[in-house]
Amino acid sequence: MANIVAIVGRPNVGKSTFFNRLIEERKAIEDNVSGVTRDRHYGHATWGGKFFSVIDTGGYVIGSEDVYEAEIRKQVKLALEEANVILFVVDCHDGLTDLDKEFAHELRASNKPIFIIANKADTPEKTLAAAEFYAMGLGENDVFPIAATSGSGTGDLLDEVIKHFPDEGLEDPEDGIPRIAILGRPNVGKSSFLNALLGKERSIVTDEAGTTRDAIHTRYKLYGKDFIITDTAGIRKKAKVKEDIEFYSVMRSLRTLEESDVLIIMVDASRGMEAQDVNLISLGIKNNKGIMIMVNKWDLIDKDHKTMEKIKKDMVEKLGENKWIPIIFTSVEEKQRIFQAIELAVKVYDNKTRKVPTSKLNEYILPEIEKYPPPALKGKYIKIKYITQLPTKNPVFAFFCNLPQYIKSPYTRFLENRIRENFDFEGVPIKITYKKK
């Protein structure tokens, strides 16, 4: 889809609030602290029957030595390259500043339509004061006074913006596309992994924990497969989360988990699988997500021919009954097995959406049940007569029998193992239900 709008401007003018207003959900973190948004952040919106992508960017500051602000400038420039229409946000309360003028000078090199968005025009006086932004001399378009918090003025703006779209944009570009999320503790290499896959700097990477704050969505194609991959903020124990911004970052990560189809749980090879990683896996299982474990920084480990098996064995023990979760060892820094990792994630998605024909289920599983029938209870024999997979988003199997209430959990695990042995459901939680017949 070619309809892309970039929201740009200096720090703290309300870009993320405006972004959330356009996409009609609180996806980007809003805070009065400068520099909250760092990476390019994507969402989708619709106006006048047209779908379009919206990019939120960090505050652009020229001449700063700060490592984050230098990286933010790179991200803003990439957003400007991608966009068809640029929305330059300024602040009516502060008026025209030197930073606005400097950024306007940078934007003049662009041949794309630029709209000046005078935000925080929440009184008639502020709306009139917005006229001073004409002094920047950017393009032929009007200055649009708006109030992002209430939505005032955004309709008139969008009426003009959609006139510049090259694409009809008549359908949601992300409808039905698999969603893969990268989750884990801070500083395990999640953003580096995304950048290595894409071959460009999609997320800002530093050695400091907590660099990524929002969930960063990216459309990605590999071997003819189309999916959305999401980089998330690192998740630490609740007791260690002290800042409001980090709290909201973690909440965004957990919401991404709930919205995704497959979770890549990234683990630091030098630290192994920790309690927080196990908690994330448990949450993924509870939400019926496809799951895989990606052990990163494998290049930093002193190893012999038995090291991988030993670490894998330790992890499988921590997984307990969830031995169906696949584990892959990678080095993002060395680009070792990173594409195999994403291939594995796609395979897990295929397994999650697999539908086993009823005839095959009964052909393979009923003989196993005849060999090892459910234990009799109170002198009553349980007879399973028929099996089918239910038409649900996640694999659920219904076993029809005479006394469903007498089947205990150990036998349910036996049935799950037989299904996994005969059909490929690696990386996917299976549910079994019993129905009376």
Short mmCIF file of C-alpha atoms in Angstrom, two decimals:
data_model
loop_
_atom_site.label_atom_id
_atom_site.label_comp_id
_atom_site.label_asym_id
_atom_site.label_seq_id
_atom_site.Cartn_x
_atom_site.Cartn_y
_atom_site.Cartn_z
CA MET A 1 0.00 0.00 0.00
CA ALA A 2 1.39 3.39 -1.03
CA ASN A 3 -0.60 5.71 1.26
CA ILE A 4 1.87 6.65 4.01
CA VAL A 5 1.73 9.71 6.28
CA ALA A 6 4.71 10.71 8.50
CA ILE A 7 4.21 12.79 11.65
CA VAL A 8 7.37 14.80 12.38
CA GLY A 9 8.49 17.76 14.49
CA ARG A 10 10.64 18.80 17.42
CA PRO A 11 10.26 17.08 20.83
CA ASN A 12 7.16 17.46 23.01
CA VAL A 13 4.75 19.07 20.53
CA GLY A 14 2.17 16.25 20.81
CA LYS A 15 3.13 13.99 17.87
CA SER A 16 2.28 10.74 19.68
CA THR A 17 -1.04 12.15 20.94
CA PHE A 18 -1.87 13.14 17.35
CA PHE A 19 -0.77 9.67 16.11
CA ASN A 20 -3.07 7.98 18.65
CA ARG A 21 -5.90 10.29 17.59
CA LEU A 22 -5.49 9.31 13.90
CA ILE A 23 -5.35 5.55 14.51
CA GLU A 24 -8.08 5.78 17.18
CA GLU A 25 -6.24 3.81 19.84
CA ARG A 26 -3.55 4.50 22.46
CA LYS A 27 -0.72 2.71 20.69
CA ALA A 28 2.13 5.20 21.19
CA ILE A 29 3.23 6.20 24.70
CA GLU A 30 2.34 9.79 25.59
CA ASP A 31 4.32 11.66 28.24
CA ASN A 32 5.39 15.24 28.93
CA VAL A 33 9.02 14.12 29.07
CA SER A 34 11.02 14.94 25.93
CA GLY A 35 12.32 11.96 23.92
CA VAL A 36 9.74 9.32 24.91
CA THR A 37 9.25 8.21 21.28
CA ARG A 38 12.49 6.93 19.75
CA ASP A 39 11.82 4.48 16.92
CA ARG A 40 9.51 4.86 13.94
CA HIS A 41 6.11 3.66 15.08
CA TYR A 42 3.45 2.48 12.59
CA GLY A 43 -0.32 2.39 12.78
CA HIS A 44 -3.24 2.32 10.36
CA ALA A 45 -6.06 4.78 9.93
CA THR A 46 -9.01 5.37 7.63
CA TRP A 47 -10.67 8.57 6.45
CA GLY A 48 -13.12 9.24 3.64
CA GLY A 49 -13.19 5.54 2.81
CA LYS A 50 -9.40 5.39 2.34
CA PHE A 51 -6.97 3.31 4.42
CA PHE A 52 -3.49 4.72 5.09
CA SER A 53 -0.41 4.06 7.21
CA VAL A 54 0.69 6.58 9.83
CA ILE A 55 4.28 6.85 11.10
CA ASP A 56 4.97 8.43 14.49
CA THR A 57 8.57 9.62 14.95
CA GLY A 58 10.78 10.90 17.76
CA GLY A 59 11.43 14.60 18.34
CA TYR A 60 13.97 15.97 15.83
CA VAL A 61 16.82 17.97 17.41
CA ILE A 62 19.67 19.35 15.30
CA GLY A 63 23.25 19.53 16.60
CA SER A 64 22.76 17.44 19.75
CA GLU A 65 25.53 15.07 20.88
CA ASP A 66 23.08 12.79 22.71
CA VAL A 67 23.30 9.19 21.37
CA TYR A 68 19.52 8.76 21.32
CA GLU A 69 18.86 12.07 19.56
CA ALA A 70 21.39 11.21 16.84
CA GLU A 71 19.63 7.87 16.30
CA ILE A 72 16.19 9.55 16.37
CA ARG A 73 17.34 11.88 13.55
CA LYS A 74 18.18 8.80 11.44
CA GLN A 75 14.74 7.31 12.16
CA VAL A 76 12.98 10.57 11.20
CA LYS A 77 14.89 10.75 7.90
CA LEU A 78 13.90 7.17 7.08
CA ALA A 79 10.25 8.04 7.82
CA LEU A 80 10.46 11.08 5.52
CA GLU A 81 11.82 8.86 2.73
CA GLU A 82 8.95 6.36 3.15
CA ALA A 83 6.09 8.87 3.37
CA ASN A 84 3.85 10.30 0.63
CA VAL A 85 2.60 13.12 2.88
CA ILE A 86 4.45 14.88 5.73
CA LEU A 87 2.61 16.32 8.74
CA PHE A 88 4.92 18.80 10.47
CA VAL A 89 3.62 19.31 14.02
CA VAL A 90 4.31 22.57 15.90
CA ASP A 91 3.04 23.90 19.24
CA CYS A 92 0.66 26.91 19.51
CA HIS A 93 1.51 27.35 23.20
CA ASP A 94 5.24 27.76 22.52
CA GLY A 95 4.85 29.61 19.22
CA LEU A 96 7.46 29.52 16.45
CA THR A 97 10.82 28.36 17.89
CA ASP A 98 14.35 28.18 16.50
CA LEU A 99 14.10 24.36 16.49
CA ASP A 100 10.96 24.61 14.30
CA LYS A 101 12.77 26.94 11.86
CA GLU A 102 15.82 24.65 11.68
CA PHE A 103 13.65 21.59 11.04
CA ALA A 104 11.61 23.49 8.42
CA HIS A 105 14.91 24.20 6.63
CA GLU A 106 15.63 20.42 6.60
CA LEU A 107 12.13 19.69 5.21
CA ARG A 108 12.51 22.12 2.30
CA ALA A 109 14.67 19.53 0.52
CA SER A 110 11.63 17.23 0.33
CA ASN A 111 9.46 17.29 -2.80
CA LYS A 112 6.50 15.82 -0.88
CA PRO A 113 3.34 17.62 0.28
CA ILE A 114 3.96 19.15 3.73
CA PHE A 115 1.15 20.19 6.07
CA ILE A 116 1.93 22.37 9.09
CA ILE A 117 -0.12 21.10 12.05
CA ALA A 118 -0.43 23.78 14.75
CA ASN A 119 -1.25 21.57 17.73
CA LYS A 120 -2.66 22.62 21.12
CA ALA A 121 -4.94 25.21 19.47
CA ASP A 122 -7.45 24.63 22.26
CA THR A 123 -8.73 28.24 22.56
CA PRO A 124 -9.82 30.81 19.90
CA GLU A 125 -6.76 32.93 20.82
CA LYS A 126 -4.35 30.04 20.20
CA THR A 127 -6.10 29.25 16.91
CA LEU A 128 -5.50 32.83 15.72
CA ALA A 129 -1.90 32.70 16.94
CA ALA A 130 -1.27 29.71 14.63
CA ALA A 131 -0.93 32.18 11.71
CA GLU A 132 2.68 32.93 12.80
CA PHE A 133 3.76 29.49 11.47
CA TYR A 134 3.19 30.70 7.89
CA ALA A 135 6.52 32.53 8.37
CA MET A 136 8.34 29.20 7.81
CA GLY A 137 7.29 29.37 4.14
CA LEU A 138 6.73 25.65 3.69
CA GLY A 139 4.83 24.78 0.54
CA GLU A 140 1.47 26.04 -0.64
CA ASN A 141 -0.69 24.32 1.98
CA ASP A 142 -2.48 26.09 4.81
CA VAL A 143 -1.51 25.88 8.49
CA PHE A 144 -4.05 23.64 10.23
CA PRO A 145 -4.78 24.53 13.88
CA ILE A 146 -5.84 21.38 15.77
CA ALA A 147 -6.14 20.05 19.32
CA ALA A 148 -4.88 16.45 19.22
CA THR A 149 -6.26 15.63 22.68
CA SER A 150 -9.86 16.45 21.69
CA GLY A 151 -9.61 15.85 17.93
CA SER A 152 -10.72 19.41 17.09
CA GLY A 153 -9.67 20.39 13.54
CA THR A 154 -8.41 16.95 12.45
CA GLY A 155 -11.35 16.35 10.07
CA ASP A 156 -10.61 19.41 7.92
CA LEU A 157 -6.93 18.43 7.84
CA LEU A 158 -7.60 14.81 6.77
CA ASP A 159 -9.98 15.97 4.02
CA GLU A 160 -6.98 17.74 2.45
CA VAL A 161 -4.40 15.03 3.23
CA ILE A 162 -6.26 12.20 1.44
CA LYS A 163 -6.32 14.27 -1.80
CA HIS A 164 -2.57 13.62 -2.06
CA PHE A 165 -2.73 9.81 -1.79
CA PRO A 166 -1.46 7.92 -4.85
CA ASP A 167 -3.42 4.76 -3.93
CA GLU A 168 -7.19 4.28 -3.68
CA GLY A 169 -6.56 2.55 -0.31
CA LEU A 170 -9.91 0.75 -0.25
CA GLU A 171 -8.97 -2.18 1.99
CA ASP A 172 -7.15 -2.80 5.27
CA PRO A 173 -3.58 -3.79 4.25
CA GLU A 174 -2.99 -5.90 7.37
CA ASP A 175 -6.21 -7.89 7.48
CA GLY A 176 -5.52 -11.61 7.95
CA ILE A 177 -1.70 -11.29 7.95
CA PRO A 178 0.18 -13.44 10.53
CA ARG A 179 1.66 -11.46 13.45
CA ILE A 180 4.97 -12.47 15.04
CA ALA A 181 6.21 -10.73 18.23
CA ILE A 182 9.78 -10.66 19.58
CA LEU A 183 9.67 -10.67 23.40
CA GLY A 184 12.19 -11.03 26.20
CA ARG A 185 14.16 -9.31 28.91
CA PRO A 186 15.94 -5.97 28.22
CA ASN A 187 19.14 -6.07 26.17
CA VAL A 188 18.88 -9.62 24.76
CA GLY A 189 19.11 -8.38 21.16
CA LYS A 190 15.46 -8.01 20.06
CA SER A 191 15.96 -4.77 18.10
CA SER A 192 19.25 -5.99 16.61
CA PHE A 193 17.44 -9.12 15.39
CA LEU A 194 14.74 -7.05 13.65
CA ASN A 195 17.35 -4.77 12.05
CA ALA A 196 19.42 -7.77 10.87
CA LEU A 197 16.34 -9.35 9.24
CA LEU A 198 15.38 -6.14 7.47
CA GLY A 199 18.91 -5.14 6.52
CA LYS A 200 18.27 -1.59 7.79
CA GLU A 201 17.89 0.29 11.08
CA ARG A 202 14.22 -0.21 11.90
CA SER A 203 14.78 0.05 15.68
CA ILE A 204 17.36 2.06 17.60
CA VAL A 205 20.03 -0.18 19.17
CA THR A 206 22.33 0.76 22.08
CA ASP A 207 23.99 -1.21 24.89
CA GLU A 208 21.67 0.48 27.38
CA ALA A 209 18.69 -1.54 28.61
CA GLY A 210 15.31 0.05 27.88
CA THR A 211 16.23 1.61 24.50
CA THR A 212 13.02 0.34 22.85
CA ARG A 213 9.91 1.75 24.49
CA ASP A 214 7.01 1.22 22.10
CA ALA A 215 6.05 -1.96 20.25
CA ILE A 216 7.53 -1.49 16.75
CA HIS A 217 5.49 -3.11 13.95
CA THR A 218 7.08 -3.98 10.59
CA ARG A 219 5.61 -5.67 7.49
CA TYR A 220 8.06 -8.35 6.30
CA LYS A 221 8.30 -10.84 3.42
CA LEU A 222 10.42 -14.01 3.41
CA TYR A 223 10.34 -16.84 0.87
CA GLY A 224 6.99 -15.67 -0.44
CA LYS A 225 5.45 -15.46 3.06
CA ASP A 226 4.01 -12.15 4.18
CA PHE A 227 3.75 -11.30 7.90
CA ILE A 228 4.01 -8.53 10.50
CA ILE A 229 6.94 -8.74 12.92
CA THR A 230 6.91 -6.66 16.12
CA ASP A 231 9.87 -5.60 18.26
CA THR A 232 8.86 -4.91 21.87
CA ALA A 233 10.30 -3.26 24.96
CA GLY A 234 12.25 -5.53 27.32
CA ILE A 235 10.19 -6.95 30.18
CA ARG A 236 11.66 -6.97 33.70
CA LYS A 237 10.25 -8.04 37.05
CA LYS A 238 7.52 -5.70 38.37
CA ALA A 239 9.63 -4.71 41.39
CA LYS A 240 12.35 -3.29 39.10
CA VAL A 241 9.98 -1.17 36.98
CA LYS A 242 10.16 2.27 38.57
CA GLU A 243 9.52 4.84 35.79
CA ASP A 244 6.03 5.50 34.39
CA ILE A 245 7.45 5.33 30.85
CA GLU A 246 8.92 1.86 31.43
CA PHE A 247 5.65 0.72 33.00
CA TYR A 248 3.73 1.77 29.87
CA SER A 249 6.41 0.18 27.64
CA VAL A 250 5.93 -3.15 29.43
CA MET A 251 2.14 -2.83 29.14
CA ARG A 252 2.52 -2.24 25.36
CA SER A 253 4.70 -5.38 25.14
CA LEU A 254 2.11 -7.46 26.98
CA ARG A 255 -0.67 -6.12 24.76
CA THR A 256 1.43 -7.03 21.71
CA LEU A 257 1.69 -10.57 23.12
CA GLU A 258 -2.12 -10.75 23.28
CA GLU A 259 -2.51 -9.44 19.70
CA SER A 260 0.13 -11.70 18.11
CA ASP A 261 -0.12 -15.19 16.62
CA VAL A 262 3.44 -16.39 17.31
CA LEU A 263 5.86 -15.33 20.08
CA ILE A 264 9.63 -15.45 19.69
CA ILE A 265 10.87 -15.54 23.29
CA MET A 266 14.46 -14.31 23.07
CA VAL A 267 16.87 -15.52 25.75
CA ASP A 268 20.47 -14.45 26.50
CA ALA A 269 22.73 -17.53 26.06
CA SER A 270 25.06 -16.35 28.85
CA ARG A 271 22.19 -16.08 31.37
CA GLY A 272 20.05 -19.00 30.26
CA MET A 273 16.30 -19.17 30.69
CA GLU A 274 15.26 -17.12 33.72
CA ALA A 275 12.03 -16.92 35.73
CA GLN A 276 10.83 -13.91 33.69
CA ASP A 277 11.23 -15.88 30.44
CA VAL A 278 9.22 -18.78 31.92
CA ASN A 279 6.51 -16.28 32.98
CA LEU A 280 6.29 -14.94 29.42
CA ILE A 281 5.99 -18.50 28.06
CA SER A 282 3.22 -19.30 30.58
CA LEU A 283 1.39 -16.12 29.53
CA GLY A 284 1.74 -17.11 25.87
CA ILE A 285 0.30 -20.59 26.56
CA LYS A 286 -2.57 -19.07 28.55
CA ASN A 287 -3.36 -16.84 25.54
CA ASN A 288 -3.11 -19.79 23.07
CA LYS A 289 -0.13 -18.36 21.17
CA GLY A 290 2.40 -20.20 19.03
CA ILE A 291 5.74 -20.11 20.90
CA MET A 292 9.43 -20.65 20.13
CA ILE A 293 12.59 -19.91 22.12
CA MET A 294 15.46 -18.09 20.42
CA VAL A 295 18.73 -18.34 22.37
CA ASN A 296 20.79 -15.31 21.26
CA LYS A 297 24.47 -14.28 21.75
CA TRP A 298 25.59 -17.88 21.10
CA ASP A 299 28.89 -16.47 19.73
CA LEU A 300 29.83 -15.25 23.25
CA ILE A 301 29.67 -18.71 24.83
CA ASP A 302 32.75 -20.90 25.39
CA LYS A 303 31.53 -24.21 24.05
CA ASP A 304 32.38 -27.73 22.98
CA HIS A 305 30.31 -30.30 21.04
CA LYS A 306 28.10 -31.01 24.10
CA THR A 307 27.34 -27.43 25.21
CA MET A 308 24.27 -26.89 23.03
CA GLU A 309 22.67 -30.19 24.10
CA LYS A 310 23.37 -29.46 27.78
CA ILE A 311 21.80 -25.97 27.65
CA LYS A 312 18.86 -27.33 25.64
CA LYS A 313 18.32 -30.09 28.20
CA ASP A 314 18.32 -27.55 31.07
CA MET A 315 15.74 -25.42 29.24
CA VAL A 316 13.48 -28.38 28.44
CA GLU A 317 13.52 -29.32 32.15
CA LYS A 318 12.37 -25.79 33.04
CA LEU A 319 9.57 -26.05 30.46
CA GLY A 320 8.14 -29.08 32.28
CA GLU A 321 5.16 -30.45 30.34
CA ASN A 322 5.67 -27.89 27.56
CA LYS A 323 8.41 -29.83 25.76
CA TRP A 324 6.66 -29.07 22.46
CA ILE A 325 8.23 -25.57 22.37
CA PRO A 326 11.11 -25.53 19.83
CA ILE A 327 14.50 -24.00 20.74
CA ILE A 328 16.98 -22.48 18.27
CA PHE A 329 20.49 -21.12 19.02
CA THR A 330 21.50 -17.92 17.20
CA SER A 331 23.92 -15.04 17.07
CA VAL A 332 22.34 -11.87 15.73
CA GLU A 333 25.73 -10.13 15.82
CA GLU A 334 27.26 -12.83 13.57
CA LYS A 335 23.98 -13.29 11.60
CA GLN A 336 24.11 -16.95 12.58
CA ARG A 337 20.82 -18.87 12.06
CA ILE A 338 18.69 -15.69 12.15
CA PHE A 339 16.79 -16.60 8.99
CA GLN A 340 16.29 -20.17 10.25
CA ALA A 341 14.77 -18.56 13.37
CA ILE A 342 12.20 -16.60 11.37
CA GLU A 343 11.51 -19.67 9.20
CA LEU A 344 10.79 -21.58 12.42
CA ALA A 345 8.39 -18.83 13.54
CA VAL A 346 6.52 -19.10 10.22
CA LYS A 347 6.41 -22.91 10.60
CA VAL A 348 4.92 -22.50 14.09
CA TYR A 349 2.24 -20.23 12.57
CA ASP A 350 1.47 -22.88 9.93
CA ASN A 351 1.16 -25.48 12.71
CA LYS A 352 -1.15 -23.17 14.68
CA THR A 353 -3.51 -22.86 11.72
CA ARG A 354 -3.28 -26.55 10.69
CA LYS A 355 -6.58 -28.40 10.25
CA VAL A 356 -6.37 -32.21 10.50
CA PRO A 357 -9.07 -34.08 8.56
CA THR A 358 -11.46 -35.99 10.84
CA SER A 359 -10.79 -39.23 8.93
CA LYS A 360 -7.02 -38.96 9.58
CA LEU A 361 -7.55 -38.19 13.27
CA ASN A 362 -9.71 -41.26 13.78
CA GLU A 363 -7.44 -43.45 11.65
CA TYR A 364 -4.31 -42.63 13.71
CA ILE A 365 -5.61 -41.91 17.22
CA LEU A 366 -8.42 -44.47 17.75
CA PRO A 367 -6.01 -47.48 17.47
CA GLU A 368 -3.80 -45.79 20.14
CA ILE A 369 -6.87 -45.45 22.39
CA GLU A 370 -7.76 -49.13 21.85
CA LYS A 371 -4.26 -50.13 22.96
CA TYR A 372 -4.41 -47.90 26.05
CA PRO A 373 -8.05 -47.07 26.89
CA PRO A 374 -8.96 -44.59 29.65
CA PRO A 375 -8.75 -46.21 33.11
CA ALA A 376 -12.10 -47.47 34.41
CA LEU A 377 -13.57 -45.54 37.33
CA LYS A 378 -16.01 -46.98 39.91
CA GLY A 379 -16.34 -50.08 37.71
CA LYS A 380 -17.46 -48.04 34.72
CA TYR A 381 -15.64 -48.34 31.39
CA ILE A 382 -15.05 -45.25 29.27
CA LYS A 383 -15.42 -45.71 25.52
CA ILE A 384 -14.08 -43.00 23.16
CA LYS A 385 -15.92 -43.40 19.87
CA TYR A 386 -15.01 -40.47 17.66
CA ILE A 387 -12.56 -37.52 17.37
CA THR A 388 -12.75 -34.27 15.43
CA GLN A 389 -10.88 -30.95 15.33
CA LEU A 390 -13.16 -28.01 16.11
CA PRO A 391 -13.33 -25.00 13.71
CA THR A 392 -11.44 -22.63 16.07
CA LYS A 393 -8.47 -20.26 15.58
CA ASN A 394 -6.27 -22.50 17.74
CA PRO A 395 -6.04 -26.32 17.68
CA VAL A 396 -8.90 -27.77 19.79
CA PHE A 397 -9.83 -31.46 19.57
CA ALA A 398 -13.17 -32.89 20.68
CA PHE A 399 -13.29 -36.51 21.88
CA PHE A 400 -16.81 -37.98 21.91
CA CYS A 401 -17.34 -40.62 24.60
CA ASN A 402 -19.93 -42.17 26.91
CA LEU A 403 -18.60 -40.84 30.26
CA PRO A 404 -16.59 -37.63 29.65
CA GLN A 405 -16.71 -36.61 33.33
CA TYR A 406 -14.55 -39.60 34.37
CA ILE A 407 -11.50 -38.84 32.17
CA LYS A 408 -8.61 -37.46 34.24
CA SER A 409 -5.76 -35.08 33.27
CA PRO A 410 -2.99 -37.75 32.96
CA TYR A 411 -5.01 -39.45 30.19
CA THR A 412 -5.58 -36.07 28.52
CA ARG A 413 -1.79 -35.62 28.41
CA PHE A 414 -1.50 -39.11 26.88
CA LEU A 415 -3.95 -38.12 24.12
CA GLU A 416 -2.14 -34.82 23.50
CA ASN A 417 1.18 -36.66 23.13
CA ARG A 418 -0.39 -39.09 20.62
CA ILE A 419 -1.74 -36.17 18.56
CA ARG A 420 1.69 -34.49 18.60
CA GLU A 421 3.43 -37.74 17.56
CA ASN A 422 1.16 -38.22 14.56
CA PHE A 423 0.63 -34.61 13.43
CA ASP A 424 3.01 -31.64 13.46
CA PHE A 425 1.90 -29.20 16.15
CA GLU A 426 5.41 -28.14 17.23
CA GLY A 427 5.33 -24.79 19.03
CA VAL A 428 1.55 -24.75 19.47
CA PRO A 429 -0.57 -25.32 22.60
CA ILE A 430 -3.26 -27.98 22.06
CA LYS A 431 -6.59 -28.09 23.87
CA ILE A 432 -8.62 -31.27 24.34
CA THR A 433 -12.29 -31.29 25.24
CA TYR A 434 -14.68 -34.19 25.90
CA LYS A 435 -18.26 -34.37 24.70
CA LYS A 436 -20.93 -36.92 25.60
CA LYS A 437 -22.15 -39.28 22.89
#
